[in-house]
Amino acid sequence: MGFRIEKNPAVPSRMVVFSFSVLSLFLASAVIGIIFLAYGINPIRAYTDVLSKTLGSFYGLSEIIRKSIPLLLCGAGLLLVFRTSFWNIGAEGQILMGALAATWAALFSNFPDFLLIPCLFLFGFIAGAVWGFIPTVLKSRFRISEVITTLMMNYIALYIVLFLIHGPWKGKTMRGFAYTDKFPASASLPLIGNTRIHWPTLIIALILVAAIYIILTRAKLGYEIKVISQSPKAGRYAGISYFKTVFWVMIISGGAAGLAGAGEVAGIHHLLRHPNQISMGYGYTAILVAWLARSNPVITIMTALLMAFIFVAGDTIQLSFGLPSQIVNVSTGLILFFLILSEGMMRYRISWKSKEG
Amino acid sequence: MKNSNPILSMRNITKIFSGKVRANDAVNLDVHPGEIHALLGENGAGKTTLMNILSGYYRADEGEIFMHGKPVLFKSPRQAIENGIGMVHQHFMLVPQHTVAENIALGLKGLPFVFPLRIIEGRLREFVSKYDLSIEPGARIWQLSVGERQKVEIIKVLIRGARVLILDEPTSVLTPEEIDRLFRILKKMKAEGKAIIFITHKLGEVLEISDYITILRKGRVAASLPSSAIAQKEEKAKAELALKMVGREVILDVKKKHVNLGDAVLEVKDLLILNDRGSEAVKGISFSVRRGEIFGIVGVAGNGQGPLVEAITGHRPISGGGCTVTGEIGYIPEDRLNMGSVPDLTIAENSILTQYRNSCFSGHLFLNLPSIQEWAKKLIAMFNIMASGVNTPAKQLSGGNLQRLILARELSRNSSLLIAEQPTHGLDVGSIEYVWKSILEQRKNAGILLVSGDLSEALALCDRIGVMYHGKVTIFTGPFSNKIEKIGLKMIGM
């Protein structure tokens, strides 16, 4: 008897996906446990501590929801883009441009107070959409790979923000720190109770998820996406314009990331500060949010919460045990590693067969 | 030459794909040392499948292979190579960043661990002088022309000790001068006593180079004869050969009701089309198709039929002349799996592929899902499509039912011009009849441009036939019974 690993042609069922994901989380926790042991920390104690401070506490739970907001906005948008086989790696930069535009609206526009918050989101959306639209033009006009351009535009956005907070937008009341001035109260988003959940952004994110679900199931755009992503040749045959489709998809995805940026500055920071503290890598993590949800936008709600949990758990470990911050990155890396591994393993099966022949 | 024993014999080779498609059906092939054996046939005739079996990439479902009279069984390409069979693929298998010598060394046995390239270069020079294959061992593949890359592939095969060389459409990528050079090399190898199997669908070059010809059609041997049997001047025999390739054995009797001809729906005038490499694929042709008639385009594959259809359907720019279509075009593409349909989408979704913008099926933003479902159900009932429901993926349909779905969609568009490209290729008899009946029926509403690699189909259905050869067209008007010979000659450019 021998065995062979072969490709499983069947699409894995929901049960298989779920159990593989849970299993990979357990395996990742086991490996992270070894790292804890090396630091002389009892892993069981560490995990109970992390769980009680995240899922087991009101503050922990609220932080998970808070961090899932930008992940959900970016992740749902990216899911739509990836369904079109356009590889937008630029959500990080689109968040920053959204944050930048919202900051301009909050500090330098003279909108009346009651219009300020809607304008802030509108500007965030437009800035993110423009940042997402540029790579589609570069691809359609000059055939430049969107993977390169979206990624590089993240750095452009980063340095634009850095330039502004060190230069023209540097706050006069900030005693030399590289921040802008604080937003006026009319530009701050309302929060739920004493949490940091800025509920308007959360509602926008949930509406976006619903909208993307509807686009994919019953809109003309969704039909076009399905055709061109599965067979570009059939798309041409049916007269579907690849670039027109990608254009709309990137407007939605870039705009969603821009909304996330606007929500972060208006809901959490109330000023524009170092880009790494605003986008926090949400734009990159959102790629995983979209990817783990496969093609179902509703699942992004779960995967965004999962990723947010990993973020918050990392912060807790750092604070409770005084471990170096790099340990957090190692842990999140391991969790993602096992999740990706399980994704690959689901597509294969082991078949037992006798050796002859 | 016939006195010698064959170096290679294939007996009753049968290969069945996915349980039903007979790519090879009881094929026999004998190849002698010092012989250039041409394997002729249309696309999909089974040439490449047969050669893949011989070179160990596939295993035959039935039949045997003999080398020097002894039965052999190749489980892998490596075993075929060890038995002296080497294949030069149509798409070269070389590493562009590596040098000629490095590419040749790749996978070669019996080389020392250190400095293997010196040995290779020595042996390379030997082959280069023997066959007059001027090539620089240190040159990198990406720097070489297509003809030079082919030489590297040939050396690769020779250096492994091949006595039987298989060349898969070796001339399709070469310039005329490069073809001359290749033929000189082949003649040298033939003089050495090597056997060469030369796969092609170009009849002209076959007569120039080969000693023996085997023609495959639909997986079976349609003819097998020495080239000397076809005297250079006997055009009749050549036409016969061309007709064997496209199949004329069965003159089909299709009942055609008389339909009155209407206005021209397609007007092609001095049309000039370039292919992807920028050379002329269609060289100033003119014809028209009127409502109520079926105009056939026939010819050996690759003579400009593809670019012509692409230009008419608007998928390829026109470089000169004009092409006017009156009204809408219904189009049944040759590639029904990836162009005519999207396999992962449902039958309902596929049923609106070319018409989803129609106001019956969608508004400004949204699809009208109930009416799409209704529509798909109607098409399934009208065209007798065997499907478990409108929401099953199209990939679950059989070839014949998928073609019926595409046919249903395109015929129901009320277009004035219907373009049907290889509409019955690979279908079973029942489906073929159904497709033919539907196309004939459509003459009431439209003019039909039928592009077919199957001459018997064109002869049975068409009112006029345009034979394409090297981008030019010659038009024949039916009845065709006494013109078949001439059509065959035109197909090979005579």
Coordinates of C-alpha atoms in Angstrom, one line a residue, chain B residues 231-449:
Chain B
A231 CA 3.8 12.5 -59.8
Q232 CA 4.8 16.2 -59.6
K233 CA 2.6 17.1 -62.5
E234 CA -0.4 15.1 -61.7
E235 CA -2.6 17.7 -60.2
K236 CA -5.6 15.4 -60.0
A237 CA -3.7 13.2 -57.6
K238 CA -2.8 16.2 -55.4
A239 CA -6.3 17.3 -55.3
E240 CA -7.3 13.8 -54.3
L241 CA -4.9 14.1 -51.4
A242 CA -6.3 17.4 -50.3
L243 CA -9.8 16.0 -50.4
K244 CA -8.7 13.1 -48.3
M245 CA -7.6 15.5 -45.6
V246 CA -10.8 17.4 -45.5
G247 CA -13.0 14.4 -46.1
R248 CA -15.2 13.9 -49.1
E249 CA -15.8 10.2 -48.7
V250 CA -19.4 10.8 -47.8
I251 CA -21.4 13.1 -50.0
L252 CA -24.1 14.0 -47.7
D253 CA -27.6 14.5 -48.9
V254 CA -29.3 17.3 -47.1
K255 CA -32.8 18.4 -48.0
K256 CA -32.7 22.1 -48.8
K257 CA -35.9 24.0 -49.3
H258 CA -35.8 26.8 -51.8
V259 CA -35.5 30.2 -50.2
N260 CA -35.8 33.5 -52.1
L261 CA -32.6 35.6 -51.9
G262 CA -32.8 39.0 -50.4
D263 CA -30.4 42.0 -50.2
A264 CA -26.7 41.6 -49.3
V265 CA -26.2 41.5 -45.5
L266 CA -22.4 41.3 -45.7
E267 CA -20.4 43.1 -48.3
V268 CA -16.6 42.5 -48.2
K269 CA -14.5 44.6 -50.6
D270 CA -10.7 44.4 -51.2
L271 CA -10.4 43.5 -47.5
L272 CA -6.9 43.6 -46.1
I273 CA -6.2 42.1 -42.6
L274 CA -2.9 41.8 -40.7
N275 CA -2.2 39.0 -38.3
D276 CA -0.7 39.5 -34.8
R277 CA 2.8 39.5 -36.3
G278 CA 1.9 42.3 -38.7
S279 CA 2.0 40.3 -41.9
E280 CA -0.9 40.1 -44.3
A281 CA -3.3 37.3 -43.3
V282 CA -6.1 38.3 -45.7
K283 CA -4.9 39.8 -48.9
G284 CA -7.6 42.0 -50.5
I285 CA -10.6 39.6 -50.9
S286 CA -14.1 40.5 -52.0
F287 CA -17.4 38.6 -51.6
S288 CA -20.9 39.2 -50.5
V289 CA -23.5 37.2 -48.6
R290 CA -27.2 37.8 -49.3
R291 CA -30.1 37.1 -47.1
G292 CA -31.4 33.6 -47.7
E293 CA -28.1 32.1 -48.8
I294 CA -25.3 30.1 -47.2
F295 CA -21.8 31.2 -48.2
G296 CA -19.1 28.8 -47.2
I297 CA -15.5 29.6 -46.4
V298 CA -13.4 26.4 -46.6
G299 CA -9.7 25.8 -46.7
V300 CA -6.9 24.2 -44.8
A301 CA -6.6 25.8 -41.3
G302 CA -4.4 28.8 -41.0
N303 CA -5.0 30.4 -44.5
G304 CA -6.7 33.5 -43.1
Q305 CA -10.1 32.2 -42.1
G306 CA -9.7 33.1 -38.4
P307 CA -8.6 36.8 -39.0
L308 CA -11.4 37.1 -41.6
V309 CA -14.1 36.2 -39.0
E310 CA -12.4 38.4 -36.4
A311 CA -12.5 41.3 -38.7
I312 CA -16.1 40.9 -39.7
T313 CA -17.2 40.5 -36.0
G314 CA -15.2 43.6 -35.1
H315 CA -12.5 41.8 -33.0
R316 CA -9.6 42.7 -35.3
P317 CA -8.9 46.0 -37.1
I318 CA -9.2 46.2 -40.9
S319 CA -6.1 47.4 -42.6
G320 CA -7.6 48.1 -46.0
G321 CA -10.7 47.8 -48.1
G322 CA -14.1 47.6 -46.6
C323 CA -16.5 45.3 -44.8
T324 CA -20.1 46.3 -44.4
V325 CA -22.6 44.4 -42.3
T326 CA -26.3 45.3 -42.5
G327 CA -28.0 44.8 -39.2
E328 CA -26.9 42.7 -36.3
I329 CA -24.5 39.7 -36.3
G330 CA -25.2 36.4 -34.7
Y331 CA -21.9 34.5 -34.1
I332 CA -21.3 30.9 -33.2
P333 CA -17.6 30.8 -32.4
E334 CA -15.3 27.9 -33.0
D335 CA -14.2 27.9 -29.4
R336 CA -17.5 27.1 -27.8
L337 CA -16.0 26.3 -24.4
N338 CA -14.1 29.5 -23.7
M339 CA -15.5 32.0 -26.1
G340 CA -19.0 30.9 -26.9
S341 CA -19.8 30.2 -23.3
V342 CA -18.4 30.6 -19.8
P343 CA -18.2 27.1 -18.3
D344 CA -18.6 28.1 -14.7
L345 CA -21.6 30.3 -15.2
T346 CA -25.1 28.8 -15.2
I347 CA -27.1 27.9 -18.3
A348 CA -29.3 30.9 -17.6
E349 CA -26.3 33.2 -17.4
N350 CA -24.9 31.8 -20.5
S351 CA -28.2 32.2 -22.4
I352 CA -27.8 36.0 -22.3
L353 CA -24.1 36.3 -22.9
T354 CA -24.4 38.3 -26.1
Q355 CA -27.7 39.9 -25.2
Y356 CA -27.5 40.8 -21.5
R357 CA -27.8 44.5 -22.4
N358 CA -31.2 43.9 -24.1
S359 CA -33.9 45.7 -22.2
C360 CA -35.7 42.4 -21.6
F361 CA -32.9 41.2 -19.5
S362 CA -31.5 44.2 -17.7
G363 CA -32.2 47.7 -16.7
H364 CA -29.7 50.5 -16.2
L365 CA -28.0 48.8 -13.3
F366 CA -29.7 45.5 -12.5
L367 CA -30.4 42.3 -14.2
N368 CA -33.9 41.1 -14.6
L369 CA -33.3 37.7 -13.0
P370 CA -36.9 36.3 -13.4
S371 CA -37.1 37.1 -17.1
I372 CA -33.6 35.6 -17.7
Q373 CA -34.8 32.4 -16.0
E374 CA -37.9 32.4 -18.2
W375 CA -35.8 33.0 -21.3
A376 CA -33.4 30.2 -20.5
K377 CA -36.3 27.8 -19.9
K378 CA -37.8 28.7 -23.2
L379 CA -34.5 28.1 -25.1
I380 CA -34.1 24.7 -23.4
A381 CA -37.6 23.7 -24.5
M382 CA -37.3 25.1 -28.0
F383 CA -33.9 23.5 -28.8
N384 CA -34.3 20.3 -26.9
I385 CA -31.3 20.9 -24.7
M386 CA -30.8 18.1 -22.2
A387 CA -30.0 19.8 -18.9
S388 CA -31.1 19.3 -15.3
G389 CA -32.1 22.9 -15.0
V390 CA -31.3 26.4 -16.0
N391 CA -29.2 27.0 -12.9
T392 CA -26.7 24.2 -13.5
P393 CA -23.2 25.3 -14.7
A394 CA -22.8 25.2 -18.5
K395 CA -19.7 23.0 -18.0
Q396 CA -22.0 20.1 -17.1
L397 CA -23.6 20.1 -20.6
S398 CA -22.3 17.6 -23.2
G399 CA -20.6 19.1 -26.2
G400 CA -23.7 18.7 -28.4
N401 CA -26.0 20.3 -25.8
L402 CA -23.6 23.2 -25.2
Q403 CA -23.6 23.9 -28.9
R404 CA -27.4 23.8 -29.0
L405 CA -27.4 26.4 -26.2
I406 CA -25.1 28.7 -28.1
L407 CA -27.0 28.0 -31.3
A408 CA -30.3 28.8 -29.5
R409 CA -28.9 32.0 -28.2
E410 CA -27.4 33.2 -31.5
L411 CA -30.4 32.2 -33.6
S412 CA -32.9 33.9 -31.4
R413 CA -31.2 37.3 -31.8
N414 CA -33.0 38.1 -35.1
S415 CA -29.7 39.0 -36.6
S416 CA -29.4 39.5 -40.3
L417 CA -26.0 37.8 -40.6
L418 CA -25.2 34.5 -38.9
I419 CA -21.5 33.5 -38.7
A420 CA -21.1 29.9 -37.9
E421 CA -17.5 28.8 -37.3
Q422 CA -16.9 25.0 -37.3
P423 CA -20.4 24.6 -35.9
T424 CA -20.4 20.8 -35.9
H425 CA -16.7 20.1 -35.1
G426 CA -16.5 17.2 -32.6
L427 CA -20.3 16.7 -32.3
D428 CA -22.2 13.4 -32.6
V429 CA -24.3 12.6 -35.6
G430 CA -27.6 13.6 -34.0
S431 CA -26.3 17.0 -32.9
I432 CA -24.7 17.6 -36.3
E433 CA -28.0 17.0 -38.1
Y434 CA -29.7 19.3 -35.6
V435 CA -27.2 22.1 -36.2
W436 CA -27.5 21.8 -39.9
K437 CA -31.3 21.8 -39.8
S438 CA -31.3 25.0 -37.6
I439 CA -28.8 26.8 -39.9
L440 CA -30.8 25.9 -43.0
E441 CA -34.0 27.1 -41.2
Q442 CA -32.3 30.4 -40.4
R443 CA -32.0 31.3 -44.1
K444 CA -35.5 32.7 -43.9
N445 CA -34.3 35.5 -41.7
A446 CA -30.6 35.9 -42.4
G447 CA -27.6 35.4 -44.6
I448 CA -25.2 32.8 -43.3
L449 CA -21.4 32.7 -43.4

